[in-house]
Amino acid sequence: MKKRYTRRMTFNERAFVAFNLICPPTVNQFIFDGEGTLDPERWRKAAEVASEANPGTRLILKGHLGWSRWVDSGISPPVREVDGSNWNGMGPESAPWFQEPLSYREGPTCEIVLIQGPIPRVMFRAHHGVCDGRGTLFWAEEVFRVLRGETVIGSNSNMTDVEMCRSFQNQLRTPFPTEHIAPTGRPKGNESGVTWRRRSIKRKIPNLLARCARLAAEEAWRYGEGVVRFGIPVDMRPRKPGLFSTANLSFALYIEVNKKTTPDEIVRDITRQISQGDEGRLSRGDERLEYMPLWLMQHKIKKIILNRHERGIYSLSGILSNLGRVDLNRFSGAGFTARAFWIIPPATEYYPFFLVMAGYEGGSELTLSMPKVLASEGRIEDILQRMARGLERAE
């Protein structure tokens, strides 16, 4: 008899759940723009087969505090259709399905949304408490394998992010002081929540993440002097060759950008940190968060967010996440052919700036999310436009 998939909920995943309770949805949302047809029944059957091989996509939370565990519900991620005929795919307007919650207790924690319209789109949604970006992408690949009649790879591990960190790193991280300025200046207004915007660039951009880091830092300095530092999620799966998992197996490393820092220097800094295993460094006391009630964690995070907005100073200038270049041929099947791939960042007010990047043959995608008080007065549109222009000039 096959053993039921389960894994311990880590402090990192607990934080994602708390973020989601404060400012939903803290969900990975991966979208494939394409052409062709979307047959709901074929997608439901494919989702069922893929989830059986990857039970990390059908988890619910059991237990409380440090005894909390993600457990396989046995119920496949649902597939639903929505009308996207009035949505342009560049922002949240006319697309209420992006705000739909995913229940971490009752499920589902993952789902597939077929967006019918002039441009057919497929969206894979995964609660960040159960999947990271690379895990969500692996799940999407598995579903498309089924749609093409291929054999799925399947997950072969229930390792947690903390276990992964400890497998290659025993040094602790010293927390940075809360001293960082935001790329769009100080908050204006009092509207809660986040918003996002997307920008497509019809070319490959070399060193995309490093160039974005430099451009975002320049934006921050438009508003004043200050320290600029970004967190960069790093997929740790390569530390365990042959491991396949949809779980949260990414941790961040951090880069500081000063006035003289070049994109090439940023690339070298990231390479050096990964060679040292810096992404695996935990901070002292991290795991005590596993025993903090979610209501108390929410309360503390809300106070931190309000305090940082009042001061205009943050724990980081933002998060930069690059999913890399994907082969769109892997994301076609059952009458649908992908032509573009992009990601909406998980919603959170905890960070002042959250940029996700992706690339494919002939194109690069930027999607920027930020608190509404930092996006107001057209700032989110302006910064994304200036950054895109800077990238288009890159050689």
PDB file of N, CA and C in Angstrom, residues 263-331:
ATOM      1  N   PRO A 263      25.811  45.531 -13.091  1.00  0.00           N
ATOM      2  CA  PRO A 263      25.146  44.229 -13.241  1.00  0.00           C
ATOM      3  C   PRO A 263      26.123  43.054 -13.226  1.00  0.00           C
ATOM      4  N   ASP A 264      27.296  43.216 -13.839  1.00  0.00           N
ATOM      5  CA  ASP A 264      28.277  42.130 -13.835  1.00  0.00           C
ATOM      6  C   ASP A 264      28.738  41.813 -12.417  1.00  0.00           C
ATOM      7  N   GLU A 265      28.903  42.833 -11.592  1.00  0.00           N
ATOM      8  CA  GLU A 265      29.295  42.612 -10.196  1.00  0.00           C
ATOM      9  C   GLU A 265      28.192  41.903  -9.425  1.00  0.00           C
ATOM     10  N   ILE A 266      26.946  42.225  -9.735  1.00  0.00           N
ATOM     11  CA  ILE A 266      25.822  41.547  -9.091  1.00  0.00           C
ATOM     12  C   ILE A 266      25.817  40.065  -9.454  1.00  0.00           C
ATOM     13  N   VAL A 267      26.062  39.760 -10.728  1.00  0.00           N
ATOM     14  CA  VAL A 267      26.128  38.359 -11.163  1.00  0.00           C
ATOM     15  C   VAL A 267      27.218  37.619 -10.400  1.00  0.00           C
ATOM     16  N   ARG A 268      28.382  38.247 -10.267  1.00  0.00           N
ATOM     17  CA  ARG A 268      29.492  37.601  -9.555  1.00  0.00           C
ATOM     18  C   ARG A 268      29.165  37.412  -8.078  1.00  0.00           C
ATOM     19  N   ASP A 269      28.494  38.381  -7.482  1.00  0.00           N
ATOM     20  CA  ASP A 269      28.109  38.282  -6.072  1.00  0.00           C
ATOM     21  C   ASP A 269      27.146  37.115  -5.856  1.00  0.00           C
ATOM     22  N   ILE A 270      26.149  37.001  -6.722  1.00  0.00           N
ATOM     23  CA  ILE A 270      25.184  35.900  -6.605  1.00  0.00           C
ATOM     24  C   ILE A 270      25.887  34.554  -6.782  1.00  0.00           C
ATOM     25  N   THR A 271      26.759  34.466  -7.792  1.00  0.00           N
ATOM     26  CA  THR A 271      27.492  33.216  -8.040  1.00  0.00           C
ATOM     27  C   THR A 271      28.344  32.836  -6.835  1.00  0.00           C
ATOM     28  N   ARG A 272      29.006  33.821  -6.250  1.00  0.00           N
ATOM     29  CA  ARG A 272      29.851  33.566  -5.078  1.00  0.00           C
ATOM     30  C   ARG A 272      29.017  33.069  -3.900  1.00  0.00           C
ATOM     31  N   GLN A 273      27.886  33.712  -3.653  1.00  0.00           N
ATOM     32  CA  GLN A 273      27.053  33.319  -2.519  1.00  0.00           C
ATOM     33  C   GLN A 273      26.497  31.905  -2.691  1.00  0.00           C
ATOM     34  N   ILE A 274      26.075  31.578  -3.903  1.00  0.00           N
ATOM     35  CA  ILE A 274      25.557  30.222  -4.133  1.00  0.00           C
ATOM     36  C   ILE A 274      26.670  29.193  -3.955  1.00  0.00           C
ATOM     37  N   SER A 275      27.884  29.521  -4.402  1.00  0.00           N
ATOM     38  CA  SER A 275      29.002  28.582  -4.240  1.00  0.00           C
ATOM     39  C   SER A 275      29.303  28.330  -2.770  1.00  0.00           C
ATOM     40  N   GLN A 276      28.974  29.304  -1.918  1.00  0.00           N
ATOM     41  CA  GLN A 276      29.189  29.173  -0.476  1.00  0.00           C
ATOM     42  C   GLN A 276      27.968  28.611   0.249  1.00  0.00           C
ATOM     43  N   GLY A 277      26.892  28.390  -0.496  1.00  0.00           N
ATOM     44  CA  GLY A 277      25.675  27.886   0.127  1.00  0.00           C
ATOM     45  C   GLY A 277      24.975  28.895   1.009  1.00  0.00           C
ATOM     46  N   ASP A 278      25.130  30.187   0.701  1.00  0.00           N
ATOM     47  CA  ASP A 278      24.556  31.217   1.562  1.00  0.00           C
ATOM     48  C   ASP A 278      23.036  31.176   1.618  1.00  0.00           C
ATOM     49  N   GLU A 279      22.402  30.673   0.553  1.00  0.00           N
ATOM     50  CA  GLU A 279      20.932  30.618   0.576  1.00  0.00           C
ATOM     51  C   GLU A 279      20.419  29.654   1.639  1.00  0.00           C
ATOM     52  N   GLY A 280      21.274  28.767   2.130  1.00  0.00           N
ATOM     53  CA  GLY A 280      20.859  27.798   3.141  1.00  0.00           C
ATOM     54  C   GLY A 280      21.033  28.267   4.568  1.00  0.00           C
ATOM     55  N   ARG A 281      21.462  29.499   4.766  1.00  0.00           N
ATOM     56  CA  ARG A 281      21.662  30.010   6.121  1.00  0.00           C
ATOM     57  C   ARG A 281      20.323  30.323   6.792  1.00  0.00           C
ATOM     58  N   LEU A 282      20.087  29.723   7.932  1.00  0.00           N
ATOM     59  CA  LEU A 282      18.938  30.062   8.754  1.00  0.00           C
ATOM     60  C   LEU A 282      19.346  31.157   9.730  1.00  0.00           C
ATOM     61  N   SER A 283      18.360  31.837  10.307  1.00  0.00           N
ATOM     62  CA  SER A 283      18.622  32.841  11.335  1.00  0.00           C
ATOM     63  C   SER A 283      18.310  32.254  12.704  1.00  0.00           C
ATOM     64  N   ARG A 284      19.010  32.728  13.711  1.00  0.00           N
ATOM     65  CA  ARG A 284      18.777  32.240  15.062  1.00  0.00           C
ATOM     66  C   ARG A 284      17.322  32.511  15.476  1.00  0.00           C
ATOM     67  N   GLY A 285      16.650  31.506  15.949  1.00  0.00           N
ATOM     68  CA  GLY A 285      15.279  31.681  16.420  1.00  0.00           C
ATOM     69  C   GLY A 285      14.218  31.452  15.370  1.00  0.00           C
ATOM     70  N   ASP A 286      14.613  31.185  14.119  1.00  0.00           N
ATOM     71  CA  ASP A 286      13.630  30.969  13.048  1.00  0.00           C
ATOM     72  C   ASP A 286      12.592  29.920  13.439  1.00  0.00           C
ATOM     73  N   GLU A 287      13.077  28.793  13.952  1.00  0.00           N
ATOM     74  CA  GLU A 287      12.165  27.673  14.176  1.00  0.00           C
ATOM     75  C   GLU A 287      11.241  27.871  15.373  1.00  0.00           C
ATOM     76  N   ARG A 288      11.533  28.861  16.206  1.00  0.00           N
ATOM     77  CA  ARG A 288      10.593  29.163  17.296  1.00  0.00           C
ATOM     78  C   ARG A 288       9.263  29.664  16.745  1.00  0.00           C
ATOM     79  N   LEU A 289       9.300  30.210  15.524  1.00  0.00           N
ATOM     80  CA  LEU A 289       8.065  30.706  14.911  1.00  0.00           C
ATOM     81  C   LEU A 289       7.057  29.585  14.676  1.00  0.00           C
ATOM     82  N   GLU A 290       7.527  28.343  14.614  1.00  0.00           N
ATOM     83  CA  GLU A 290       6.612  27.218  14.416  1.00  0.00           C
ATOM     84  C   GLU A 290       5.650  27.063  15.585  1.00  0.00           C
ATOM     85  N   TYR A 291       6.023  27.623  16.741  1.00  0.00           N
ATOM     86  CA  TYR A 291       5.194  27.479  17.943  1.00  0.00           C
ATOM     87  C   TYR A 291       4.422  28.758  18.264  1.00  0.00           C
ATOM     88  N   MET A 292       4.451  29.702  17.345  1.00  0.00           N
ATOM     89  CA  MET A 292       3.687  30.936  17.534  1.00  0.00           C
ATOM     90  C   MET A 292       2.308  30.777  16.903  1.00  0.00           C
ATOM     91  N   PRO A 293       1.223  31.008  17.649  1.00  0.00           N
ATOM     92  CA  PRO A 293      -0.122  30.909  17.066  1.00  0.00           C
ATOM     93  C   PRO A 293      -0.264  31.838  15.859  1.00  0.00           C
ATOM     94  N   LEU A 294      -1.005  31.390  14.872  1.00  0.00           N
ATOM     95  CA  LEU A 294      -1.152  32.193  13.664  1.00  0.00           C
ATOM     96  C   LEU A 294      -1.790  33.547  13.947  1.00  0.00           C
ATOM     97  N   TRP A 295      -2.717  33.609  14.914  1.00  0.00           N
ATOM     98  CA  TRP A 295      -3.351  34.900  15.224  1.00  0.00           C
ATOM     99  C   TRP A 295      -2.317  35.880  15.768  1.00  0.00           C
ATOM    100  N   LEU A 296      -1.370  35.373  16.565  1.00  0.00           N
ATOM    101  CA  LEU A 296      -0.332  36.237  17.114  1.00  0.00           C
ATOM    102  C   LEU A 296       0.664  36.639  16.028  1.00  0.00           C
ATOM    103  N   MET A 297       0.987  35.708  15.147  1.00  0.00           N
ATOM    104  CA  MET A 297       1.881  36.022  14.036  1.00  0.00           C
ATOM    105  C   MET A 297       1.261  37.092  13.141  1.00  0.00           C
ATOM    106  N   GLN A 298      -0.027  36.954  12.856  1.00  0.00           N
ATOM    107  CA  GLN A 298      -0.722  37.974  12.061  1.00  0.00           C
ATOM    108  C   GLN A 298      -0.624  39.336  12.725  1.00  0.00           C
ATOM    109  N   HIS A 299      -0.896  39.370  14.032  1.00  0.00           N
ATOM    110  CA  HIS A 299      -0.880  40.629  14.783  1.00  0.00           C
ATOM    111  C   HIS A 299       0.492  41.292  14.697  1.00  0.00           C
ATOM    112  N   LYS A 300       1.543  40.518  14.892  1.00  0.00           N
ATOM    113  CA  LYS A 300       2.895  41.071  14.869  1.00  0.00           C
ATOM    114  C   LYS A 300       3.275  41.546  13.466  1.00  0.00           C
ATOM    115  N   ILE A 301       2.919  40.765  12.450  1.00  0.00           N
ATOM    116  CA  ILE A 301       3.249  41.156  11.077  1.00  0.00           C
ATOM    117  C   ILE A 301       2.516  42.436  10.689  1.00  0.00           C
ATOM    118  N   LYS A 302       1.245  42.559  11.072  1.00  0.00           N
ATOM    119  CA  LYS A 302       0.490  43.779  10.777  1.00  0.00           C
ATOM    120  C   LYS A 302       1.158  44.997  11.404  1.00  0.00           C
ATOM    121  N   LYS A 303       1.615  44.860  12.652  1.00  0.00           N
ATOM    122  CA  LYS A 303       2.285  45.967  13.332  1.00  0.00           C
ATOM    123  C   LYS A 303       3.581  46.329  12.620  1.00  0.00           C
ATOM    124  N   ILE A 304       4.315  45.318  12.185  1.00  0.00           N
ATOM    125  CA  ILE A 304       5.566  45.568  11.460  1.00  0.00           C
ATOM    126  C   ILE A 304       5.287  46.318  10.160  1.00  0.00           C
ATOM    127  N   ILE A 305       4.265  45.879   9.417  1.00  0.00           N
ATOM    128  CA  ILE A 305       3.925  46.524   8.142  1.00  0.00           C
ATOM    129  C   ILE A 305       3.552  47.988   8.360  1.00  0.00           C
ATOM    130  N   LEU A 306       2.700  48.253   9.339  1.00  0.00           N
ATOM    131  CA  LEU A 306       2.274  49.627   9.619  1.00  0.00           C
ATOM    132  C   LEU A 306       3.454  50.495  10.029  1.00  0.00           C
ATOM    133  N   ASN A 307       4.317  49.946  10.884  1.00  0.00           N
ATOM    134  CA  ASN A 307       5.479  50.704  11.345  1.00  0.00           C
ATOM    135  C   ASN A 307       6.410  51.051  10.196  1.00  0.00           C
ATOM    136  N   ARG A 308       6.617  50.107   9.300  1.00  0.00           N
ATOM    137  CA  ARG A 308       7.532  50.357   8.181  1.00  0.00           C
ATOM    138  C   ARG A 308       6.946  51.358   7.200  1.00  0.00           C
ATOM    139  N   HIS A 309       5.649  51.270   6.966  1.00  0.00           N
ATOM    140  CA  HIS A 309       5.020  52.265   6.093  1.00  0.00           C
ATOM    141  C   HIS A 309       5.108  53.657   6.715  1.00  0.00           C
ATOM    142  N   GLU A 310       4.928  53.758   8.027  1.00  0.00           N
ATOM    143  CA  GLU A 310       4.996  55.058   8.697  1.00  0.00           C
ATOM    144  C   GLU A 310       6.390  55.668   8.590  1.00  0.00           C
ATOM    145  N   ARG A 311       7.406  54.816   8.693  1.00  0.00           N
ATOM    146  CA  ARG A 311       8.789  55.297   8.658  1.00  0.00           C
ATOM    147  C   ARG A 311       9.334  55.405   7.236  1.00  0.00           C
ATOM    148  N   GLY A 312       8.734  54.662   6.307  1.00  0.00           N
ATOM    149  CA  GLY A 312       9.256  54.637   4.946  1.00  0.00           C
ATOM    150  C   GLY A 312      10.579  53.910   4.837  1.00  0.00           C
ATOM    151  N   ILE A 313      10.849  53.030   5.789  1.00  0.00           N
ATOM    152  CA  ILE A 313      12.084  52.244   5.840  1.00  0.00           C
ATOM    153  C   ILE A 313      11.694  50.785   6.029  1.00  0.00           C
ATOM    154  N   TYR A 314      12.381  49.872   5.320  1.00  0.00           N
ATOM    155  CA  TYR A 314      11.930  48.481   5.266  1.00  0.00           C
ATOM    156  C   TYR A 314      13.065  47.501   5.566  1.00  0.00           C
ATOM    157  N   SER A 315      12.671  46.254   5.861  1.00  0.00           N
ATOM    158  CA  SER A 315      13.667  45.208   6.133  1.00  0.00           C
ATOM    159  C   SER A 315      14.456  44.857   4.880  1.00  0.00           C
ATOM    160  N   LEU A 316      13.844  45.057   3.717  1.00  0.00           N
ATOM    161  CA  LEU A 316      14.499  44.903   2.419  1.00  0.00           C
ATOM    162  C   LEU A 316      13.907  45.928   1.462  1.00  0.00           C
ATOM    163  N   SER A 317      14.633  46.242   0.413  1.00  0.00           N
ATOM    164  CA  SER A 317      14.069  47.104  -0.629  1.00  0.00           C
ATOM    165  C   SER A 317      13.081  46.341  -1.495  1.00  0.00           C
ATOM    166  N   GLY A 318      13.188  45.013  -1.503  1.00  0.00           N
ATOM    167  CA  GLY A 318      12.243  44.220  -2.283  1.00  0.00           C
ATOM    168  C   GLY A 318      12.743  42.811  -2.520  1.00  0.00           C
ATOM    169  N   ILE A 319      11.930  42.056  -3.237  1.00  0.00           N
ATOM    170  CA  ILE A 319      12.236  40.687  -3.643  1.00  0.00           C
ATOM    171  C   ILE A 319      12.345  40.650  -5.165  1.00  0.00           C
ATOM    172  N   LEU A 320      13.385  39.995  -5.664  1.00  0.00           N
ATOM    173  CA  LEU A 320      13.570  39.790  -7.102  1.00  0.00           C
ATOM    174  C   LEU A 320      13.603  38.293  -7.355  1.00  0.00           C
ATOM    175  N   SER A 321      12.635  37.792  -8.085  1.00  0.00           N
ATOM    176  CA  SER A 321      12.538  36.352  -8.338  1.00  0.00           C
ATOM    177  C   SER A 321      12.569  36.091  -9.839  1.00  0.00           C
ATOM    178  N   ASN A 322      13.514  35.270 -10.257  1.00  0.00           N
ATOM    179  CA  ASN A 322      13.669  34.971 -11.681  1.00  0.00           C
ATOM    180  C   ASN A 322      13.442  33.484 -11.913  1.00  0.00           C
ATOM    181  N   LEU A 323      12.386  33.136 -12.639  1.00  0.00           N
ATOM    182  CA  LEU A 323      12.108  31.736 -12.963  1.00  0.00           C
ATOM    183  C   LEU A 323      12.927  31.250 -14.146  1.00  0.00           C
ATOM    184  N   GLY A 324      13.703  32.144 -14.751  1.00  0.00           N
ATOM    185  CA  GLY A 324      14.568  31.735 -15.849  1.00  0.00           C
ATOM    186  C   GLY A 324      13.824  31.589 -17.165  1.00  0.00           C
ATOM    187  N   ARG A 325      14.528  31.057 -18.149  1.00  0.00           N
ATOM    188  CA  ARG A 325      13.952  30.847 -19.473  1.00  0.00           C
ATOM    189  C   ARG A 325      13.326  29.464 -19.545  1.00  0.00           C
ATOM    190  N   VAL A 326      12.113  29.398 -20.039  1.00  0.00           N
ATOM    191  CA  VAL A 326      11.424  28.116 -20.172  1.00  0.00           C
ATOM    192  C   VAL A 326      11.226  27.787 -21.651  1.00  0.00           C
ATOM    193  N   ASP A 327      11.160  26.501 -21.921  1.00  0.00           N
ATOM    194  CA  ASP A 327      10.860  26.008 -23.263  1.00  0.00           C
ATOM    195  C   ASP A 327       9.345  25.877 -23.375  1.00  0.00           C
ATOM    196  N   LEU A 328       8.717  26.746 -24.141  1.00  0.00           N
ATOM    197  CA  LEU A 328       7.256  26.744 -24.238  1.00  0.00           C
ATOM    198  C   LEU A 328       6.712  25.472 -24.859  1.00  0.00           C
ATOM    199  N   ASN A 329       7.543  24.719 -25.557  1.00  0.00           N
ATOM    200  CA  ASN A 329       7.069  23.445 -26.110  1.00  0.00           C
ATOM    201  C   ASN A 329       6.638  22.477 -25.012  1.00  0.00           C
ATOM    202  N   ARG A 330       7.179  22.655 -23.818  1.00  0.00           N
ATOM    203  CA  ARG A 330       6.810  21.790 -22.694  1.00  0.00           C
ATOM    204  C   ARG A 330       5.427  22.125 -22.140  1.00  0.00           C
ATOM    205  N   PHE A 331       4.886  23.255 -22.559  1.00  0.00           N
ATOM    206  CA  PHE A 331       3.618  23.717 -22.009  1.00  0.00           C
ATOM    207  C   PHE A 331       2.562  23.839 -23.105  1.00  0.00           C
TER     208      PHE A 331
END
